[in-house]
Coordinates of C-alpha atoms (C1' of nucleotides) in Angstrom, one line a residue:
Chain Y
X1 CA -4.7 -1.6 -38.3
X2 CA -1.4 -2.7 -36.9
X3 CA -1.4 -6.2 -35.5
X4 CA 1.7 -5.6 -33.4
X5 CA 2.4 -2.7 -31.1
X6 CA 5.1 -1.3 -28.9
X7 CA 4.6 -1.0 -25.2
X8 CA 3.9 2.7 -25.6
X9 CA 1.0 2.1 -27.9
X10 CA -0.4 -0.6 -25.6
X11 CA 0.0 1.8 -22.7
X12 CA -2.1 4.4 -24.5
X13 CA -4.7 2.0 -25.7
X14 CA -5.3 0.6 -22.2
X15 CA -4.6 3.7 -20.2
X16 CA -1.9 1.9 -18.3
X17 CA 1.5 3.2 -17.4
X18 CA 4.4 1.5 -19.2
X19 CA 5.9 0.6 -15.9
X20 CA 2.7 -1.0 -14.8
X21 CA 2.6 -3.2 -17.9
X22 CA 6.1 -4.4 -17.2
X23 CA 5.1 -4.9 -13.6
X24 CA 2.2 -7.1 -14.7
X25 CA 4.6 -9.1 -16.9
X26 CA 7.0 -9.6 -14.0
X27 CA 4.1 -10.7 -11.9
X28 CA 3.1 -13.3 -14.4
X29 CA -0.3 -11.7 -15.3
X30 CA 0.7 -10.8 -18.8
X31 CA 2.7 -13.3 -20.9
X32 CA 6.1 -12.1 -22.0
X33 CA 5.8 -10.9 -25.5
X34 CA 8.2 -11.4 -28.4
X35 CA 11.0 -8.9 -28.8
X36 CA 12.3 -7.1 -31.9
X37 CA 15.9 -7.1 -32.9
X38 CA 16.4 -4.0 -30.8
X39 CA 15.0 -5.9 -27.8
X40 CA 11.7 -4.0 -27.8
X41 CA 8.6 -5.8 -26.6
X42 CA 6.0 -6.4 -29.4
X43 CA 2.5 -6.9 -28.3
X44 CA -0.3 -8.6 -30.2
X45 CA -4.1 -8.1 -30.0
X46 CA -4.3 -11.0 -27.5
X47 CA -2.1 -9.0 -25.1
X48 CA -4.4 -6.0 -25.5
X49 CA -7.4 -8.1 -24.7
X50 CA -5.8 -9.6 -21.7
X51 CA -4.5 -6.3 -20.4
X52 CA -7.9 -4.8 -20.8
X53 CA -9.4 -7.5 -18.8
X54 CA -6.9 -6.9 -16.0
X55 CA -7.5 -3.2 -16.0
X56 CA -11.2 -3.6 -15.9
X57 CA -11.0 -6.0 -13.0
X58 CA -8.7 -3.7 -11.2
X59 CA -11.1 -0.9 -11.9
X60 CA -13.6 -2.9 -10.0
X61 CA -11.2 -3.3 -7.2
X62 CA -10.3 -7.0 -7.6
X63 CA -6.9 -7.6 -6.1
X64 CA -4.2 -9.0 -8.5
X65 CA -4.4 -12.4 -6.8
X66 CA -8.1 -12.7 -7.7
X67 CA -7.4 -11.5 -11.2
X68 CA -4.8 -14.1 -11.6
X69 CA -7.3 -16.7 -10.7
X70 CA -10.0 -15.3 -12.9
X71 CA -7.6 -15.3 -15.8
X72 CA -6.7 -18.9 -15.2
X73 CA -10.4 -19.9 -15.0
X74 CA -11.3 -18.0 -18.1
X75 CA -8.6 -19.8 -20.0
X76 CA -10.5 -23.0 -19.6
X77 CA -13.8 -22.1 -21.2
X78 CA -15.4 -25.5 -20.6
X79 CA -15.1 -25.4 -16.9
X80 CA -18.0 -24.4 -14.7
X81 CA -17.9 -20.8 -13.6
X82 CA -18.8 -21.5 -10.0
X83 CA -15.4 -20.3 -8.8
X84 CA -15.7 -17.1 -10.8
X85 CA -19.0 -16.5 -9.2
X86 CA -17.5 -17.1 -5.7
X87 CA -14.7 -14.7 -6.3
X88 CA -17.0 -12.0 -7.4
X89 CA -19.4 -12.5 -4.5
X90 CA -16.5 -12.5 -2.0
X91 CA -15.3 -9.3 -3.5
X92 CA -18.8 -7.8 -3.2
X93 CA -18.9 -8.7 0.5
X94 CA -15.6 -6.9 1.0
X95 CA -16.9 -3.9 -0.9
X96 CA -20.0 -3.8 1.2
X97 CA -18.0 -4.0 4.4
X98 CA -15.9 -1.1 3.3
X99 CA -19.0 0.8 2.4
X100 CA -20.4 0.3 5.8
X101 CA -17.2 1.4 7.5
X102 CA -16.9 4.5 5.4
X103 CA -20.5 5.5 6.0
X104 CA -19.9 5.3 9.7
X105 CA -16.8 7.3 9.2
X106 CA -18.5 10.0 7.3
X107 CA -21.1 10.3 10.0
X108 CA -18.5 10.7 12.6
X109 CA -16.5 13.2 10.6
X110 CA -19.7 15.2 9.8
X111 CA -20.5 15.4 13.5
X112 CA -17.0 16.4 14.3
X113 CA -16.9 19.2 11.8
X114 CA -20.3 20.5 12.5
X115 CA -19.4 21.1 16.1
X116 CA -16.3 23.1 15.3
X117 CA -16.8 26.8 15.6
X118 CA -13.2 27.6 14.6
X119 CA -12.1 29.3 17.8
X120 CA -8.8 28.4 19.3
X121 CA -7.4 24.9 19.4
X122 CA -8.0 25.0 23.2
X123 CA -11.7 24.5 22.6
X124 CA -11.7 22.9 19.2
X125 CA -14.3 20.2 19.0
X126 CA -12.4 18.2 16.5
X127 CA -9.3 17.9 18.7
X128 CA -11.6 17.2 21.6
X129 CA -13.2 14.3 19.7
X130 CA -9.9 12.8 19.2
X131 CA -8.6 13.3 22.7
X132 CA -9.4 10.6 25.2
X133 CA -12.2 12.0 27.3
X134 CA -11.0 11.9 31.0
X135 CA -14.6 11.9 32.2
X136 CA -16.5 11.9 29.0
X137 CA -17.6 8.8 27.0
X138 CA -14.9 6.8 25.3
X139 CA -16.4 7.9 22.0
X140 CA -14.8 5.1 20.0
X141 CA -14.2 5.8 16.4
X142 CA -14.6 3.2 13.7
X143 CA -12.1 1.2 15.6
X144 CA -10.6 -0.8 12.8
X145 CA -7.4 0.8 11.6
X146 CA -5.7 -2.6 11.0
Chain K
X1 CA -3.0 2.7 39.3
X2 CA 0.5 2.4 37.9
X3 CA 1.9 5.7 36.6
X4 CA 4.4 3.9 34.4
X5 CA 3.9 1.0 32.1
X6 CA 5.7 -1.2 29.7
X7 CA 5.1 -1.3 26.0
X8 CA 3.0 -4.5 26.4
X9 CA 0.6 -2.7 28.8
X10 CA 0.3 0.3 26.6
X11 CA -0.3 -2.0 23.7
X12 CA -3.2 -3.7 25.5
X13 CA -4.6 -0.4 26.8
X14 CA -4.8 1.1 23.4
X15 CA -5.4 -2.0 21.4
X16 CA -2.3 -1.3 19.3
X17 CA 0.3 -3.9 18.4
X18 CA 3.7 -3.5 20.1
X19 CA 5.4 -3.2 16.7
X20 CA 3.1 -0.5 15.7
X21 CA 3.9 1.5 18.8
X22 CA 7.6 1.2 18.0
X23 CA 6.8 2.2 14.4
X24 CA 5.1 5.3 15.6
X25 CA 8.1 6.2 17.7
X26 CA 10.4 5.7 14.8
X27 CA 8.1 7.8 12.7
X28 CA 8.3 10.6 15.3
X29 CA 4.6 10.5 16.3
X30 CA 5.3 9.3 19.8
X31 CA 8.2 10.7 21.8
X32 CA 10.8 8.2 22.7
X33 CA 10.1 7.2 26.4
X34 CA 12.6 6.7 29.2
X35 CA 14.2 3.3 29.6
X36 CA 14.7 1.0 32.6
X37 CA 18.0 -0.4 33.5
X38 CA 17.1 -3.4 31.4
X39 CA 16.5 -1.1 28.4
X40 CA 12.8 -1.5 28.5
X41 CA 10.6 1.4 27.4
X42 CA 8.6 3.0 30.3
X43 CA 5.6 4.9 29.3
X44 CA 3.7 7.6 31.2
X45 CA 0.1 8.6 31.1
X46 CA 0.9 11.3 28.6
X47 CA 2.1 8.7 26.2
X48 CA -1.1 6.8 26.6
X49 CA -3.1 9.9 25.8
X50 CA -1.1 10.7 22.8
X51 CA -1.3 7.2 21.4
X52 CA -5.0 7.1 22.0
X53 CA -5.3 10.3 20.0
X54 CA -3.3 8.7 17.2
X55 CA -5.4 5.6 17.2
X56 CA -8.6 7.4 17.2
X57 CA -7.6 9.5 14.3
X58 CA -6.3 6.4 12.5
X59 CA -9.7 4.8 13.2
X60 CA -11.2 7.7 11.4
X61 CA -8.9 7.1 8.5
X62 CA -6.7 10.2 8.9
X63 CA -3.3 9.4 7.3
X64 CA -0.3 9.6 9.6
X65 CA 0.9 12.8 7.9
X66 CA -2.4 14.5 8.8
X67 CA -2.2 13.2 12.3
X68 CA 1.3 14.5 12.7
X69 CA 0.0 17.9 11.8
X70 CA -3.0 17.6 14.1
X71 CA -0.7 16.7 17.0
X72 CA 1.5 19.7 16.3
X73 CA -1.5 22.0 16.1
X74 CA -3.1 20.6 19.2
X75 CA 0.2 21.2 21.1
X76 CA -0.3 25.0 20.7
X77 CA -3.7 25.4 22.4
X78 CA -3.9 29.1 21.8
X79 CA -3.7 28.9 18.1
X80 CA -6.8 29.1 15.9
X81 CA -8.2 25.8 14.9
X82 CA -8.9 26.8 11.4
X83 CA -6.2 24.4 10.1
X84 CA -7.6 21.6 12.1
X85 CA -11.0 22.2 10.5
X86 CA -9.5 22.2 7.1
X87 CA -7.7 18.9 7.6
X88 CA -10.9 17.3 8.8
X89 CA -12.9 18.7 5.9
X90 CA -10.3 17.6 3.4
X91 CA -10.5 14.2 4.8
X92 CA -14.3 14.2 4.7
X93 CA -14.1 15.1 1.0
X94 CA -11.8 12.1 0.4
X95 CA -14.1 9.8 2.3
X96 CA -17.1 11.0 0.3
X97 CA -15.2 10.4 -2.9
X98 CA -14.3 6.9 -1.8
X99 CA -17.9 6.3 -0.9
X100 CA -19.2 7.3 -4.3
X101 CA -16.6 5.1 -6.0
X102 CA -17.5 2.2 -3.9
X103 CA -21.2 2.6 -4.5
X104 CA -20.7 2.6 -8.2
X105 CA -18.5 -0.5 -7.7
X106 CA -21.1 -2.3 -5.8
X107 CA -23.8 -1.6 -8.4
X108 CA -21.5 -3.0 -11.1
X109 CA -20.6 -6.0 -9.1
X110 CA -24.3 -6.6 -8.2
X111 CA -25.2 -6.4 -11.9
X112 CA -22.4 -8.7 -12.8
X113 CA -23.3 -11.4 -10.3
X114 CA -27.0 -11.3 -10.9
X115 CA -26.4 -12.1 -14.5
X116 CA -24.3 -15.2 -13.8
X117 CA -26.2 -18.4 -14.2
X118 CA -23.2 -20.5 -13.3
X119 CA -22.9 -22.5 -16.4
X120 CA -19.6 -22.9 -18.0
X121 CA -16.9 -20.3 -18.2
X122 CA -17.6 -20.0 -21.9
X123 CA -20.8 -18.2 -21.3
X124 CA -20.1 -16.7 -17.8
X125 CA -21.5 -13.2 -17.6
X126 CA -18.9 -12.2 -15.1
X127 CA -16.0 -13.1 -17.4
X128 CA -17.9 -11.5 -20.2
X129 CA -18.2 -8.2 -18.3
X130 CA -14.5 -8.1 -17.9
X131 CA -13.6 -9.0 -21.4
X132 CA -13.4 -6.2 -23.9
X133 CA -16.5 -6.4 -26.0
X134 CA -15.5 -6.8 -29.7
X135 CA -18.8 -5.4 -30.8
X136 CA -20.5 -4.6 -27.5
X137 CA -20.3 -1.4 -25.6
X138 CA -17.0 -0.6 -23.9
X139 CA -18.6 -1.0 -20.6
X140 CA -16.0 0.8 -18.6
X141 CA -15.6 0.0 -15.0
X142 CA -14.9 2.6 -12.3
X143 CA -11.9 3.4 -14.4
X144 CA -9.6 4.6 -11.7
X145 CA -7.6 1.8 -10.2
X146 CA -4.5 3.5 -8.7
Chain N
dG1 C1' 18.5 -22.5 38.5
dC2 C1' 14.9 -23.1 35.1
dC3 C1' 11.3 -21.7 32.3
dC4 C1' 8.1 -18.8 30.3
dT5 C1' 6.8 -14.5 29.0
dC6 C1' 8.0 -10.2 27.8
dC7 C1' 11.1 -7.0 25.8
dT8 C1' 15.1 -5.5 22.6
dT9 C1' 17.0 -4.5 17.7
dG10 C1' 16.9 -5.0 12.9
dT11 C1' 15.4 -6.5 8.5
dA12 C1' 12.2 -8.0 5.2
dG13 C1' 7.6 -8.6 3.5
dT14 C1' 2.9 -7.0 2.3
dT15 C1' 0.0 -4.5 -2.0
dC16 C1' 0.1 -2.1 -6.2
dC17 C1' 2.2 0.3 -8.3
dT18 C1' 5.5 4.8 -9.4
dA19 C1' 9.8 7.0 -10.1
dC20 C1' 14.2 7.3 -11.1
dA21 C1' 19.0 6.3 -13.1
dG22 C1' 21.7 5.1 -16.7
dC23 C1' 21.8 3.4 -20.8
dG24 C1' 20.4 1.6 -25.9
dT25 C1' 17.2 2.1 -30.2
dT26 C1' 14.3 4.3 -33.7
dG27 C1' 12.7 7.6 -36.6
dC28 C1' 12.9 11.9 -38.7
dC29 C1' 14.8 16.5 -40.2
dG30 C1' 18.1 18.8 -42.6
Chain Q
dC1 C1' 25.1 11.0 -42.8
dG2 C1' 24.8 13.6 -38.2
dG3 C1' 22.2 14.9 -34.7
dC4 C1' 18.4 14.9 -31.7
dA5 C1' 14.1 13.8 -29.4
dA6 C1' 11.2 10.3 -28.3
dC7 C1' 10.9 6.0 -27.0
dG8 C1' 12.4 1.7 -25.0
dC9 C1' 15.4 -1.4 -21.9
dT10 C1' 16.9 -3.2 -17.0
dG11 C1' 17.1 -2.7 -12.3
dT12 C1' 16.4 -0.7 -8.0
dA13 C1' 14.3 2.2 -4.6
dG14 C1' 10.3 4.4 -2.6
dG15 C1' 5.7 4.9 -0.5
dA16 C1' 1.7 3.9 3.2
dA17 C1' 1.0 1.8 7.2
dC18 C1' 2.0 -1.5 9.2
dT19 C1' 3.2 -6.9 10.1
dA20 C1' 6.2 -10.7 10.8
dC21 C1' 10.0 -12.8 11.7
dA22 C1' 14.9 -13.8 13.7
dA23 C1' 18.0 -13.9 17.3
dG24 C1' 18.8 -12.7 21.5
dG25 C1' 18.4 -10.3 26.5
dA26 C1' 15.6 -9.4 31.0
dG27 C1' 12.2 -10.4 34.7
dG28 C1' 9.6 -13.0 37.7
dG29 C1' 7.4 -17.3 39.7
dC30 C1' 8.4 -22.0 41.2

DNA sequence: GCCCTCCTTGTAGTTCCTACAGCGTTGCCG
DNA sequence: CGGCAACGCTGTAGGAACTACAAGGAGGGC
């Protein structure tokens, strides 16, 4: 069991692109590892753990900024985990908001598509839905492109 | 009822930031309008309609590339709207994929948070979930950050 | 003539990577 | 020992869809 590994190995172990690992290092999420004579990065198990943490959090959709905070918090094991809880709950709220938006979206897309009989564009219900109705209802969409 | 309007008016009418309108113009989604002596853009009702279309499609989450195609298709009213239908359906598939992902995400976040008793970080269940379990199950997250 | 608002252009920043380009290093085969 | 592929290095640019300045010009009310 090798205690040290190259970036390629770490990449495979964590299913993370090499460039992404370097990006995390530049962003200060991963500490810069030692280098070999040939200037190659050599990672230790601690890096592997930290990177796994980051990837898992990213998989759950936490933004890097939040992950940075989580990592700092988790480094001080004696501290209360209130802040951790708050970050997670905040994120949950965001996810739930996005879910609601997407559900509305799907409903509208469903409706749009079900109406399309695939004739000519001139009477395509999809295009119609998108066009501003001159006399019809405004028919607002999700109305939150940002 | 003014037939011509400035960019600010158009912005208000369509609830679109001025910069975004110029961005759409640069991106070729909105035709470049005429200018006044003072070099101000002057928009006509046709611009308003086109921009409304774009905004509505964006509100439904269509990417600009798809909107570009939709606009081209809708310009030729005699063409079959098969392609339109396909774009919409593709988009629906994407939305549904995202919904599934987010639902899984919410479940995991819910679980995570419900386990947290807000003691110290040392035994925080949220941090635990993110840490790679040395003996525990891998506990993969959504596993698809990108 | 002043002042405030609106408009102009252009550039850079956001988020989270991804994709080169152009080079140096390592390891293995013969 | 030569050669080659695979791997690593740095640095920069791109992408999606805007957003946010900065620095200045134009228009209209008082």
